[in-house]
mmCIF file of C-alpha atoms and ligand atoms in Angstrom:
data_model
loop_
_atom_site.group_PDB
_atom_site.id
_atom_site.type_symbol
_atom_site.label_atom_id
_atom_site.label_comp_id
_atom_site.label_asym_id
_atom_site.label_seq_id
_atom_site.Cartn_x
_atom_site.Cartn_y
_atom_site.Cartn_z
ATOM 1 C CA MET X 343 -1.240 -5.632 -16.081
ATOM 2 C CA ARG X 344 1.502 -7.449 -14.024
ATOM 3 C CA ASP X 345 4.105 -10.005 -15.151
ATOM 4 C CA ILE X 346 4.736 -12.612 -12.421
ATOM 5 C CA ILE X 347 8.746 -13.708 -11.661
ATOM 6 C CA ILE X 348 9.131 -17.049 -10.828
ATOM 7 C CA ALA X 349 12.734 -17.882 -9.889
ATOM 8 C CA GLY X 350 13.969 -21.006 -8.975
ATOM 9 C CA ASN X 351 17.011 -20.787 -6.881
ATOM 10 C CA TRP X 352 18.740 -24.603 -6.902
ATOM 11 C CA LYS X 353 21.079 -23.823 -4.153
ATOM 12 C CA MET X 354 23.801 -26.457 -3.809
ATOM 13 C CA ASN X 355 21.918 -29.260 -5.870
ATOM 14 C CA ASN X 356 22.726 -30.852 -9.352
ATOM 15 C CA ASN X 357 25.783 -31.568 -11.168
ATOM 16 C CA THR X 358 25.765 -30.414 -14.861
ATOM 17 C CA GLN X 359 24.387 -33.892 -15.846
ATOM 18 C CA GLU X 360 21.582 -33.313 -13.307
ATOM 19 C CA ALA X 361 21.130 -29.822 -14.514
ATOM 20 C CA GLU X 362 20.516 -30.819 -17.968
ATOM 21 C CA ILE X 363 18.062 -33.340 -17.438
ATOM 22 C CA LEU X 364 16.023 -30.695 -15.350
ATOM 23 C CA VAL X 365 16.355 -27.933 -17.721
ATOM 24 C CA GLU X 366 15.149 -30.073 -20.401
ATOM 25 C CA GLU X 367 11.901 -31.009 -18.428
ATOM 26 C CA ILE X 368 11.144 -27.891 -17.809
ATOM 27 C CA ARG X 369 12.060 -26.219 -21.013
ATOM 28 C CA GLN X 370 9.987 -28.659 -23.096
ATOM 29 C CA ASN X 371 6.712 -27.567 -20.561
ATOM 30 C CA VAL X 372 7.122 -23.672 -20.578
ATOM 31 C CA ARG X 373 7.209 -22.939 -24.416
ATOM 32 C CA SER X 374 3.956 -21.243 -24.322
ATOM 33 C CA ILE X 375 4.291 -19.083 -21.325
ATOM 34 C CA ASN X 376 4.410 -15.459 -22.051
ATOM 35 C CA HIS X 377 3.521 -13.563 -18.874
ATOM 36 C CA VAL X 378 5.911 -15.039 -16.310
ATOM 37 C CA GLU X 379 9.390 -14.229 -16.189
ATOM 38 C CA MET X 380 11.229 -17.454 -15.309
ATOM 39 C CA ILE X 381 14.581 -17.478 -14.060
ATOM 40 C CA LEU X 382 16.824 -20.543 -13.243
ATOM 41 C CA CYS X 383 19.427 -19.964 -10.818
ATOM 42 C CA PRO X 384 21.768 -23.038 -10.845
ATOM 43 C CA PRO X 385 25.240 -23.515 -8.871
ATOM 44 C CA PHE X 386 28.265 -21.829 -10.702
ATOM 45 C CA THR X 387 29.245 -25.456 -12.173
ATOM 46 C CA SER X 388 26.156 -25.713 -14.110
ATOM 47 C CA LEU X 389 25.707 -21.796 -15.150
ATOM 48 C CA SER X 390 27.298 -22.213 -18.511
ATOM 49 C CA LYS X 391 25.423 -25.419 -19.275
ATOM 50 C CA VAL X 392 22.023 -24.081 -18.244
ATOM 51 C CA ALA X 393 22.723 -20.710 -20.073
ATOM 52 C CA GLU X 394 23.572 -22.939 -23.187
ATOM 53 C CA LEU X 395 20.274 -24.932 -22.969
ATOM 54 C CA THR X 396 17.984 -21.937 -22.377
ATOM 55 C CA LYS X 397 19.561 -19.718 -25.056
ATOM 56 C CA GLU X 398 16.729 -18.416 -27.432
ATOM 57 C CA THR X 399 13.919 -19.828 -24.885
ATOM 58 C CA ASN X 400 11.839 -17.548 -22.526
ATOM 59 C CA ILE X 401 13.897 -18.892 -19.652
ATOM 60 C CA LYS X 402 16.286 -16.574 -18.066
ATOM 61 C CA VAL X 403 19.486 -17.528 -15.672
ATOM 62 C CA GLY X 404 20.638 -16.231 -12.895
ATOM 63 C CA ALA X 405 23.789 -16.869 -10.440
ATOM 64 C CA GLN X 406 23.198 -17.567 -6.481
ATOM 65 C CA ASN X 407 25.968 -15.300 -5.391
ATOM 66 C CA ILE X 408 28.952 -13.072 -6.382
ATOM 67 C CA PHE X 409 31.891 -11.465 -5.060
ATOM 68 C CA TYR X 410 32.099 -7.798 -4.740
ATOM 69 C CA GLU X 411 35.558 -7.179 -6.398
ATOM 70 C CA ASP X 412 36.056 -7.487 -10.066
ATOM 71 C CA ASN X 413 39.168 -9.886 -9.911
ATOM 72 C CA GLY X 414 42.469 -10.473 -7.991
ATOM 73 C CA ALA X 415 43.647 -12.754 -5.125
ATOM 74 C CA PHE X 416 40.299 -13.713 -3.701
ATOM 75 C CA THR X 417 40.422 -17.698 -3.692
ATOM 76 C CA GLY X 418 37.362 -19.498 -4.250
ATOM 77 C CA GLU X 419 35.314 -16.502 -5.364
ATOM 78 C CA ILE X 420 33.507 -15.458 -8.437
ATOM 79 C CA SER X 421 33.052 -11.944 -9.803
ATOM 80 C CA ALA X 422 30.069 -9.965 -11.250
ATOM 81 C CA ARG X 423 32.171 -9.806 -14.351
ATOM 82 C CA MET X 424 32.593 -13.451 -14.614
ATOM 83 C CA ILE X 425 29.071 -14.276 -14.130
ATOM 84 C CA LYS X 426 27.873 -11.616 -16.613
ATOM 85 C CA GLU X 427 29.213 -13.714 -19.541
ATOM 86 C CA LEU X 428 26.777 -16.261 -18.666
ATOM 87 C CA CYS X 429 23.686 -14.650 -17.482
ATOM 88 C CA ASP X 430 21.749 -11.516 -16.540
ATOM 89 C CA TYR X 431 20.326 -12.008 -13.050
ATOM 90 C CA VAL X 432 22.188 -12.677 -9.428
ATOM 91 C CA ILE X 433 20.717 -13.662 -6.212
ATOM 92 C CA ILE X 434 22.046 -11.239 -3.300
ATOM 93 C CA GLY X 435 21.787 -11.678 0.431
ATOM 94 C CA HIS X 436 20.143 -14.941 0.723
ATOM 95 C CA SER X 437 19.729 -15.759 4.408
ATOM 96 C CA GLU X 438 21.688 -19.064 3.927
ATOM 97 C CA ARG X 439 24.561 -16.875 3.015
ATOM 98 C CA ARG X 440 23.920 -14.384 6.068
ATOM 99 C CA LEU X 441 23.508 -16.957 8.617
ATOM 100 C CA LEU X 442 25.819 -19.761 7.288
ATOM 101 C CA LEU X 443 28.759 -17.694 5.565
ATOM 102 C CA GLY X 444 28.194 -14.400 8.128
ATOM 103 C CA GLU X 445 27.358 -12.178 5.097
ATOM 104 C CA THR X 446 26.781 -8.759 6.599
ATOM 105 C CA ASN X 447 24.605 -6.072 5.214
ATOM 106 C CA GLN X 448 27.855 -4.076 4.446
ATOM 107 C CA VAL X 449 29.204 -7.031 2.410
ATOM 108 C CA ILE X 450 25.892 -7.462 0.560
ATOM 109 C CA GLY X 451 25.826 -3.793 -0.074
ATOM 110 C CA LYS X 452 29.300 -4.189 -1.768
ATOM 111 C CA LYS X 453 27.877 -7.033 -3.670
ATOM 112 C CA VAL X 454 24.907 -5.083 -4.955
ATOM 113 C CA VAL X 455 27.165 -2.236 -5.946
ATOM 114 C CA ALA X 456 29.223 -4.723 -8.049
ATOM 115 C CA ALA X 457 26.503 -6.382 -9.783
ATOM 116 C CA ILE X 458 24.763 -2.868 -10.597
ATOM 117 C CA LYS X 459 28.433 -2.150 -12.357
ATOM 118 C CA GLU X 460 28.079 -4.817 -14.690
ATOM 119 C CA GLY X 461 24.296 -4.588 -15.386
ATOM 120 C CA LEU X 462 22.930 -7.489 -13.736
ATOM 121 C CA HIS X 463 19.485 -7.698 -12.555
ATOM 122 C CA ILE X 464 19.445 -8.248 -8.582
ATOM 123 C CA ILE X 465 17.291 -10.317 -6.636
ATOM 124 C CA LEU X 466 18.153 -9.155 -3.286
ATOM 125 C CA CYS X 467 16.928 -11.106 -0.450
ATOM 126 C CA VAL X 468 15.919 -9.676 2.858
ATOM 127 C CA GLY X 469 13.923 -11.310 5.809
ATOM 128 C CA GLU X 470 13.640 -12.092 9.765
ATOM 129 C CA THR X 471 14.456 -14.827 11.669
ATOM 130 C CA LEU X 472 12.101 -16.785 14.049
ATOM 131 C CA GLU X 473 13.712 -15.203 16.772
ATOM 132 C CA GLN X 474 13.532 -11.701 15.570
ATOM 133 C CA ARG X 475 9.558 -12.422 14.438
ATOM 134 C CA GLU X 476 9.132 -13.594 18.040
ATOM 135 C CA ARG X 477 10.842 -10.336 19.529
ATOM 136 C CA GLY X 478 8.564 -8.217 17.153
ATOM 137 C CA GLU X 479 11.719 -6.953 15.233
ATOM 138 C CA THR X 480 10.380 -7.849 11.866
ATOM 139 C CA GLN X 481 10.169 -4.465 10.531
ATOM 140 C CA LEU X 482 13.183 -3.222 12.091
ATOM 141 C CA VAL X 483 15.215 -6.313 10.584
ATOM 142 C CA ILE X 484 13.965 -5.453 7.090
ATOM 143 C CA ASN X 485 14.329 -1.783 7.471
ATOM 144 C CA THR X 486 17.981 -2.190 8.615
ATOM 145 C CA GLN X 487 19.015 -4.883 5.908
ATOM 146 C CA LEU X 488 17.506 -2.642 3.080
ATOM 147 C CA ALA X 489 18.964 0.396 4.544
ATOM 148 C CA GLU X 490 22.330 -0.985 4.846
ATOM 149 C CA SER X 491 22.541 -3.027 1.690
ATOM 150 C CA LEU X 492 21.224 -0.295 -0.514
ATOM 151 C CA SER X 493 23.163 2.587 1.133
ATOM 152 C CA LYS X 494 25.459 2.950 -1.998
ATOM 153 C CA VAL X 495 22.695 2.694 -4.375
ATOM 154 C CA GLN X 496 21.839 6.121 -5.860
ATOM 155 C CA GLU X 497 18.673 4.766 -8.135
ATOM 156 C CA PHE X 498 16.481 1.858 -7.600
ATOM 157 C CA GLU X 499 16.765 0.286 -10.751
ATOM 158 C CA ASN X 500 17.382 -3.432 -11.916
ATOM 159 C CA ILE X 501 16.672 -4.658 -8.279
ATOM 160 C CA THR X 502 13.742 -7.019 -7.174
ATOM 161 C CA ILE X 503 13.408 -7.590 -3.610
ATOM 162 C CA ALA X 504 12.734 -10.940 -2.294
ATOM 163 C CA TYR X 505 11.017 -11.110 0.971
ATOM 164 C CA GLU X 506 12.195 -14.478 2.469
ATOM 165 C CA PRO X 507 11.065 -14.929 6.048
ATOM 166 C CA VAL X 508 14.157 -17.478 7.439
ATOM 167 C CA TRP X 509 11.455 -19.435 9.382
ATOM 168 C CA ALA X 510 9.521 -20.220 6.162
ATOM 169 C CA ILE X 511 12.505 -21.242 4.097
ATOM 170 C CA GLY X 512 12.810 -25.083 3.558
ATOM 171 C CA THR X 513 10.447 -25.765 6.345
ATOM 172 C CA GLY X 514 7.500 -26.735 4.530
ATOM 173 C CA VAL X 515 5.432 -24.006 6.318
ATOM 174 C CA SER X 516 4.927 -20.956 4.032
ATOM 175 C CA ALA X 517 4.125 -17.510 5.790
ATOM 176 C CA SER X 518 0.702 -16.659 5.816
ATOM 177 C CA VAL X 519 -0.663 -14.431 3.028
ATOM 178 C CA GLU X 520 -1.233 -11.883 5.900
ATOM 179 C CA ASP X 521 2.654 -12.324 6.922
ATOM 180 C CA CYS X 522 3.673 -11.956 3.480
ATOM 181 C CA LYS X 523 1.521 -8.825 2.857
ATOM 182 C CA LYS X 524 2.850 -7.198 6.110
ATOM 183 C CA GLY X 525 6.536 -7.894 5.043
ATOM 184 C CA ILE X 526 6.008 -6.685 1.508
ATOM 185 C CA ARG X 527 4.525 -3.415 2.860
ATOM 186 C CA THR X 528 7.113 -2.783 4.818
ATOM 187 C CA ILE X 529 9.554 -3.080 1.689
ATOM 188 C CA ARG X 530 7.756 -1.071 -0.452
ATOM 189 C CA SER X 531 7.567 1.991 2.368
ATOM 190 C CA ILE X 532 11.296 1.901 2.758
ATOM 191 C CA ILE X 533 11.344 1.691 -1.131
ATOM 192 C CA GLU X 534 9.201 4.565 -0.988
ATOM 193 C CA LYS X 535 11.291 6.582 1.801
ATOM 194 C CA MET X 536 14.724 5.753 0.114
ATOM 195 C CA TYR X 537 13.954 6.398 -3.702
ATOM 196 C CA GLY X 538 10.741 8.100 -4.189
ATOM 197 C CA THR X 539 7.038 6.941 -4.989
ATOM 198 C CA LEU X 540 8.005 6.103 -8.469
ATOM 199 C CA SER X 541 10.649 3.734 -7.775
ATOM 200 C CA MET X 542 8.163 2.126 -4.960
ATOM 201 C CA GLN X 543 5.304 1.904 -7.630
ATOM 202 C CA SER X 544 7.571 -0.140 -10.218
ATOM 203 C CA SER X 545 9.160 -2.117 -7.789
ATOM 204 C CA LYS X 546 8.704 -6.026 -7.782
ATOM 205 C CA ILE X 547 8.712 -7.600 -4.742
ATOM 206 C CA LEU X 548 8.714 -11.488 -4.540
ATOM 207 C CA TYR X 549 7.869 -14.074 -1.695
ATOM 208 C CA GLY X 550 10.166 -16.759 -1.062
ATOM 209 C CA GLY X 551 9.813 -19.505 1.615
ATOM 210 C CA SER X 552 8.254 -22.967 1.004
ATOM 211 C CA VAL X 553 6.539 -22.053 -1.965
ATOM 212 C CA ASN X 554 4.793 -24.979 -3.891
ATOM 213 C CA PRO X 555 2.136 -25.570 -6.405
ATOM 214 C CA LYS X 556 -0.604 -25.863 -3.554
ATOM 215 C CA ASN X 557 0.131 -22.359 -2.111
ATOM 216 C CA ILE X 558 1.259 -20.339 -5.342
ATOM 217 C CA GLU X 559 -2.120 -19.150 -6.215
ATOM 218 C CA SER X 560 -3.201 -17.864 -2.712
ATOM 219 C CA LEU X 561 -0.184 -15.885 -2.575
ATOM 220 C CA LEU X 562 -0.193 -14.537 -6.088
ATOM 221 C CA SER X 563 -4.003 -13.492 -5.500
ATOM 222 C CA GLU X 564 -2.546 -10.882 -3.667
ATOM 223 C CA ALA X 565 -1.794 -7.977 -5.780
ATOM 224 C CA GLU X 566 1.313 -7.033 -3.478
ATOM 225 C CA ILE X 567 3.155 -10.251 -4.324
ATOM 226 C CA ASP X 568 4.801 -10.120 -7.770
ATOM 227 C CA GLY X 569 5.968 -13.738 -7.692
ATOM 228 C CA GLY X 570 8.095 -16.192 -6.144
ATOM 229 C CA LEU X 571 11.678 -17.224 -5.211
ATOM 230 C CA ILE X 572 11.396 -20.824 -5.158
ATOM 231 C CA GLY X 573 13.748 -23.425 -3.573
ATOM 232 C CA GLY X 574 12.886 -26.938 -2.828
ATOM 233 C CA ALA X 575 10.077 -26.935 -5.171
ATOM 234 C CA SER X 576 12.443 -25.600 -8.158
ATOM 235 C CA LEU X 577 14.154 -28.948 -8.330
ATOM 236 C CA ASP X 578 11.357 -31.034 -9.147
ATOM 237 C CA PRO X 579 10.233 -30.163 -12.803
ATOM 238 C CA GLU X 580 6.660 -31.239 -12.339
ATOM 239 C CA ASN X 581 6.189 -28.906 -9.266
ATOM 240 C CA PHE X 582 8.229 -26.000 -10.567
ATOM 241 C CA VAL X 583 6.187 -26.358 -14.135
ATOM 242 C CA SER X 584 3.052 -26.244 -12.082
ATOM 243 C CA ILE X 585 3.989 -23.419 -10.367
ATOM 244 C CA ILE X 586 4.686 -21.333 -13.580
ATOM 245 C CA ASN X 587 1.347 -22.368 -15.296
ATOM 246 C CA LYS X 588 -0.637 -21.473 -12.296
ATOM 247 C CA SER X 589 1.312 -18.123 -12.070
ATOM 248 C CA GLU X 590 0.635 -17.437 -15.959
ATOM 249 C CA LEU X 591 -3.126 -17.131 -14.850
ATOM 250 C CA PHE X 592 -2.314 -14.221 -12.680
ATOM 251 C CA TYR X 593 -0.356 -11.979 -15.108
ATOM 252 C CA SER X 594 -3.414 -9.936 -15.771
ATOM 253 C CA LYS X 595 -4.228 -9.075 -12.175
ATOM 254 C CA THR X 596 -4.428 -5.540 -11.452
ATOM 255 C CA SER X 597 -1.097 -4.390 -9.919
ATOM 256 C CA ILE X 598 -1.541 -2.584 -6.656
ATOM 257 C CA ASN X 599 -0.509 0.499 -8.105
ATOM 258 C CA ASP X 600 -2.857 0.921 -10.937
HETATM 259 P P1 PGA T 765 12.117 -23.207 -0.224
HETATM 260 O O1 PGA T 765 13.700 -22.049 -0.250
HETATM 261 O O2 PGA T 765 11.264 -22.863 -1.433
HETATM 262 O O3 PGA T 765 12.869 -24.475 -0.205
HETATM 263 O O4 PGA T 765 11.757 -22.882 1.224
HETATM 264 C C1 PGA T 765 13.597 -20.708 -0.924
HETATM 265 C C2 PGA T 765 14.643 -19.897 -0.724
HETATM 266 O O5 PGA T 765 15.406 -20.305 0.041
HETATM 267 O O6 PGA T 765 14.856 -19.004 -1.686
#
């Protein structure tokens, strides 16, 4: 049996009022979901509101980023310690932060360590750009991203990896199931090399990049794909709920490791 994870990355969208409307619509429609771990990742400004609205529901909450220090003179930054009051999850290493904000694997590695210290569950994003893919560097890029950002992590616990090929994010063109499988297999083999077979077997690997209600079923029908990190489609309650409902049907699919 495998439980599916569906995480909504709202990115820089929704003020608190809009967040409230979106959560209400999702909340009402996912009450009977038992086998999908649902995580909403709103902007920092709505974290508190979303946490309050999802209290005592089956929906979990995550932040989209953290800084790696606990506190101090870091204008504009938010620490793991601060978000821990509001949520249990955090996305680290999203490609938009890598590419637009210059986050390196080293910085991401420090954030991973800070999140672990606070007991947060990490969704760590990796994936190649179109240029890297065309140069045949996909495996190398994933390897470097994981090796460098996990270099200070002793045990592979509370970490979910999201394979997000940059060329598939926000483009409406999802990676093919074959490409997803290749990326995810690469990730699993790196986890095995770094942390051993047991960690590899228990690891959860998500796919992200233009996931929508139309392609979720073909993605999840591959036992290697444990769920999705959803951007655009998570902002539309109908689409997001439809993705969740379809995912619920796959819960009993046998895991590749069984
Ligand atoms: P998308 O974004 O679903 O809009 O492609 C996914 C992501 O960036 O996590």
